[in-house]
Tab-separated table of C-alpha atoms and ligand atoms in Angstrom:
chain	number	residue	atom	x	y	z
A	208	UNK	CA	6.332	-33.203	-41.204
A	209	UNK	CA	6.014	-31.516	-44.442
A	210	UNK	CA	5.143	-27.750	-44.778
A	211	UNK	CA	1.703	-28.928	-46.414
A	212	UNK	CA	0.628	-30.608	-43.261
A	213	UNK	CA	1.734	-27.699	-40.888
A	214	UNK	CA	-0.241	-25.366	-43.326
A	215	UNK	CA	-3.334	-27.435	-42.636
A	216	UNK	CA	-2.932	-27.525	-39.011
A	217	UNK	CA	-2.420	-23.781	-38.779
A	218	UNK	CA	-5.461	-23.241	-41.051
A	219	UNK	CA	-7.728	-25.347	-38.689
A	220	UNK	CA	-6.447	-23.294	-35.695
A	221	UNK	CA	-7.376	-20.196	-37.373
A	222	UNK	CA	-10.497	-21.025	-38.871
A	223	UNK	CA	-11.868	-23.451	-36.115
A	224	UNK	CA	-12.761	-26.440	-38.092
A	225	UNK	CA	-11.507	-28.542	-41.068
A	226	UNK	CA	-13.944	-28.230	-44.171
A	227	UNK	CA	-13.453	-28.632	-47.923
A	228	UNK	CA	-13.959	-25.033	-48.764
A	229	UNK	CA	-11.124	-24.181	-46.263
A	230	UNK	CA	-8.853	-26.711	-48.041
A	231	UNK	CA	-9.930	-25.301	-51.555
A	232	UNK	CA	-8.975	-21.804	-50.485
A	233	UNK	CA	-5.630	-23.042	-49.198
A	234	UNK	CA	-4.948	-24.814	-52.490
A	235	UNK	CA	-6.191	-22.094	-54.811
A	236	UNK	CA	-3.903	-19.477	-53.130
A	237	UNK	CA	-0.711	-21.611	-53.172
A	238	UNK	CA	-1.568	-22.277	-56.918
A	239	UNK	CA	-2.176	-18.513	-57.539
A	240	UNK	CA	1.084	-17.334	-55.901
A	241	UNK	CA	2.997	-19.911	-57.823
A	242	UNK	CA	1.391	-19.176	-61.222
A	243	UNK	CA	1.444	-15.460	-61.108
A	244	UNK	CA	5.086	-15.380	-59.589
A	245	UNK	CA	3.527	-13.239	-56.714
A	246	UNK	CA	5.084	-12.611	-53.167
A	247	UNK	CA	2.849	-13.617	-50.217
A	248	UNK	CA	1.259	-10.961	-48.257
A	249	UNK	CA	1.477	-7.816	-50.627
A	250	UNK	CA	2.109	-9.242	-54.042
A	251	UNK	CA	-1.391	-10.729	-54.991
A	252	UNK	CA	-4.694	-9.131	-55.617
A	253	UNK	CA	-7.529	-11.633	-54.994
A	254	UNK	CA	-11.144	-11.483	-55.990
A	255	UNK	CA	-13.581	-14.338	-54.771
A	256	UNK	CA	-16.872	-14.977	-56.586
A	257	UNK	CA	-19.660	-16.989	-55.166
A	258	UNK	CA	-18.463	-17.419	-51.717
A	259	UNK	CA	-21.011	-15.378	-49.753
A	260	UNK	CA	-22.591	-17.987	-47.433
A	261	UNK	CA	-21.187	-20.809	-45.439
A	262	UNK	CA	-19.817	-23.297	-45.950
A	263	UNK	CA	-18.640	-21.685	-49.334
A	264	UNK	CA	-17.350	-18.532	-47.654
A	265	UNK	CA	-14.911	-20.681	-45.704
A	266	UNK	CA	-12.868	-20.609	-48.975
A	267	UNK	CA	-12.167	-16.887	-48.116
A	268	UNK	CA	-10.266	-17.840	-44.859
A	269	UNK	CA	-8.227	-20.503	-46.864
A	270	UNK	CA	-7.343	-17.844	-49.413
A	271	UNK	CA	-6.340	-15.257	-46.894
A	272	UNK	CA	-4.083	-17.775	-45.052
A	273	UNK	CA	-2.319	-19.096	-48.198
A	274	UNK	CA	-1.889	-15.727	-49.983
A	275	UNK	CA	-1.513	-13.629	-47.159
A	276	UNK	CA	-3.870	-11.208	-48.966
A	277	UNK	CA	-6.331	-9.978	-46.168
A	278	UNK	CA	-9.391	-7.811	-45.675
A	279	UNK	CA	-7.226	-5.734	-43.315
A	280	UNK	CA	-4.903	-4.924	-46.033
A	281	UNK	CA	-7.589	-4.619	-48.640
A	282	UNK	CA	-6.051	-6.780	-51.234
A	283	UNK	CA	-8.825	-9.536	-51.120
A	284	UNK	CA	-12.362	-8.923	-51.876
A	285	UNK	CA	-15.455	-10.806	-52.466
A	286	UNK	CA	-18.408	-10.626	-55.057
A	287	UNK	CA	-21.735	-12.120	-55.288
A	288	UNK	CA	-22.304	-14.611	-57.898
A	289	UNK	CA	-23.889	-18.146	-58.402
A	290	UNK	CA	-20.779	-19.824	-59.191
A	291	UNK	CA	-17.431	-20.041	-57.461
A	292	UNK	CA	-14.652	-18.341	-59.280
A	293	UNK	CA	-11.177	-17.122	-58.001
A	294	UNK	CA	-9.214	-14.340	-59.850
A	295	UNK	CA	-5.800	-13.562	-58.581
A	296	UNK	CA	-3.455	-11.025	-60.009
A	297	UNK	CA	0.064	-9.895	-59.594
A	298	UNK	CA	-0.183	-6.082	-60.322
A	299	UNK	CA	3.610	-6.038	-60.801
A	300	UNK	CA	3.938	-8.270	-63.865
A	301	UNK	CA	-0.015	-8.276	-64.609
A	302	UNK	CA	0.034	-12.069	-64.663
A	303	UNK	CA	-3.477	-13.432	-63.715
A	304	UNK	CA	-4.925	-16.689	-62.977
A	305	UNK	CA	-8.612	-17.539	-62.847
A	306	UNK	CA	-9.742	-20.597	-61.125
A	307	UNK	CA	-13.016	-22.473	-61.293
A	308	UNK	CA	-14.064	-25.770	-59.361
A	309	UNK	CA	-14.361	-28.684	-61.773
A	310	UNK	CA	-17.882	-29.852	-62.403
A	311	UNK	CA	-17.137	-33.276	-60.997
A	312	UNK	CA	-15.913	-31.848	-57.565
A	313	UNK	CA	-18.906	-29.366	-57.381
A	314	UNK	CA	-21.151	-32.371	-57.597
A	315	UNK	CA	-19.374	-34.075	-54.845
A	316	UNK	CA	-19.306	-31.079	-52.514
A	317	UNK	CA	-23.035	-30.563	-53.131
A	318	UNK	CA	-23.543	-34.165	-51.961
A	319	UNK	CA	-21.579	-33.916	-48.699
A	320	UNK	CA	-23.799	-34.555	-45.591
A	321	UNK	CA	-22.832	-33.426	-42.208
A	322	UNK	CA	-19.697	-32.329	-40.498
A	323	UNK	CA	-18.050	-35.636	-40.331
A	324	UNK	CA	-18.526	-36.372	-44.002
A	325	UNK	CA	-17.010	-32.920	-45.014
A	326	UNK	CA	-14.065	-33.295	-42.712
A	327	UNK	CA	-13.159	-36.645	-44.162
A	328	UNK	CA	-13.552	-35.299	-47.712
A	329	UNK	CA	-11.441	-32.209	-46.753
A	330	UNK	CA	-8.491	-34.270	-45.791
A	331	UNK	CA	-8.526	-36.221	-49.015
A	332	UNK	CA	-8.983	-33.060	-51.104
A	333	UNK	CA	-5.834	-31.650	-49.526
A	334	UNK	CA	-3.675	-34.319	-51.081
A	335	UNK	CA	-5.297	-34.281	-54.345
A	336	UNK	CA	-3.728	-33.055	-57.428
A	337	UNK	CA	-4.793	-29.476	-58.135
A	338	UNK	CA	-5.556	-30.394	-61.853
A	339	UNK	CA	-8.540	-32.525	-60.537
A	340	UNK	CA	-9.825	-29.735	-58.405
A	341	UNK	CA	-9.623	-26.512	-60.652
A	342	UNK	CA	-10.013	-25.481	-64.070
A	343	UNK	CA	-7.436	-22.844	-64.986
A	344	UNK	CA	-7.821	-19.981	-67.341
B	13	ZN	ZN1	-15.473	-23.490	-42.357
C-alpha cells in the first residue's frame, strides 16, 4: 500500500469521515511542504482563508494532518474570507506558496449533493493531479 493511501485512511480516522475538503487540505499541505522546502510539524506557518463553516472548514483538519502545523502549536490560523485561499510560508528561507482552488473545481464542489456524492468525489480528488486542483502563486 502506498503512503498516499495510508495517509487518507489516517485522515479519515482522525477527522471522522471522508469529504472533498479534507482531501483538499491533505493535498495542499503536502504541496506546501514540498514547494517551500519546509519540515513537517515545526517548519511551516499556515494561514487558511474562507474555511470558517462546514464543510469548507474540514480543509483545516486536512492541512493540520499533512503539514503537522497545528492549533496546539500555533502555527496554523484561519481568517474569514469569501474565497478559499491557503498561504504557507517557511520562515527559515522565507519561501511562500499561495494556493487557490480552480474555478472549475469550485463549481463542482458547490454542485455536490449529499454525503455519498461527496465521498465519491473526494476519492477521485485524492488521485487527481494537483495542477487541476490548485492555482499556485
Ligand atoms: Zn469533514
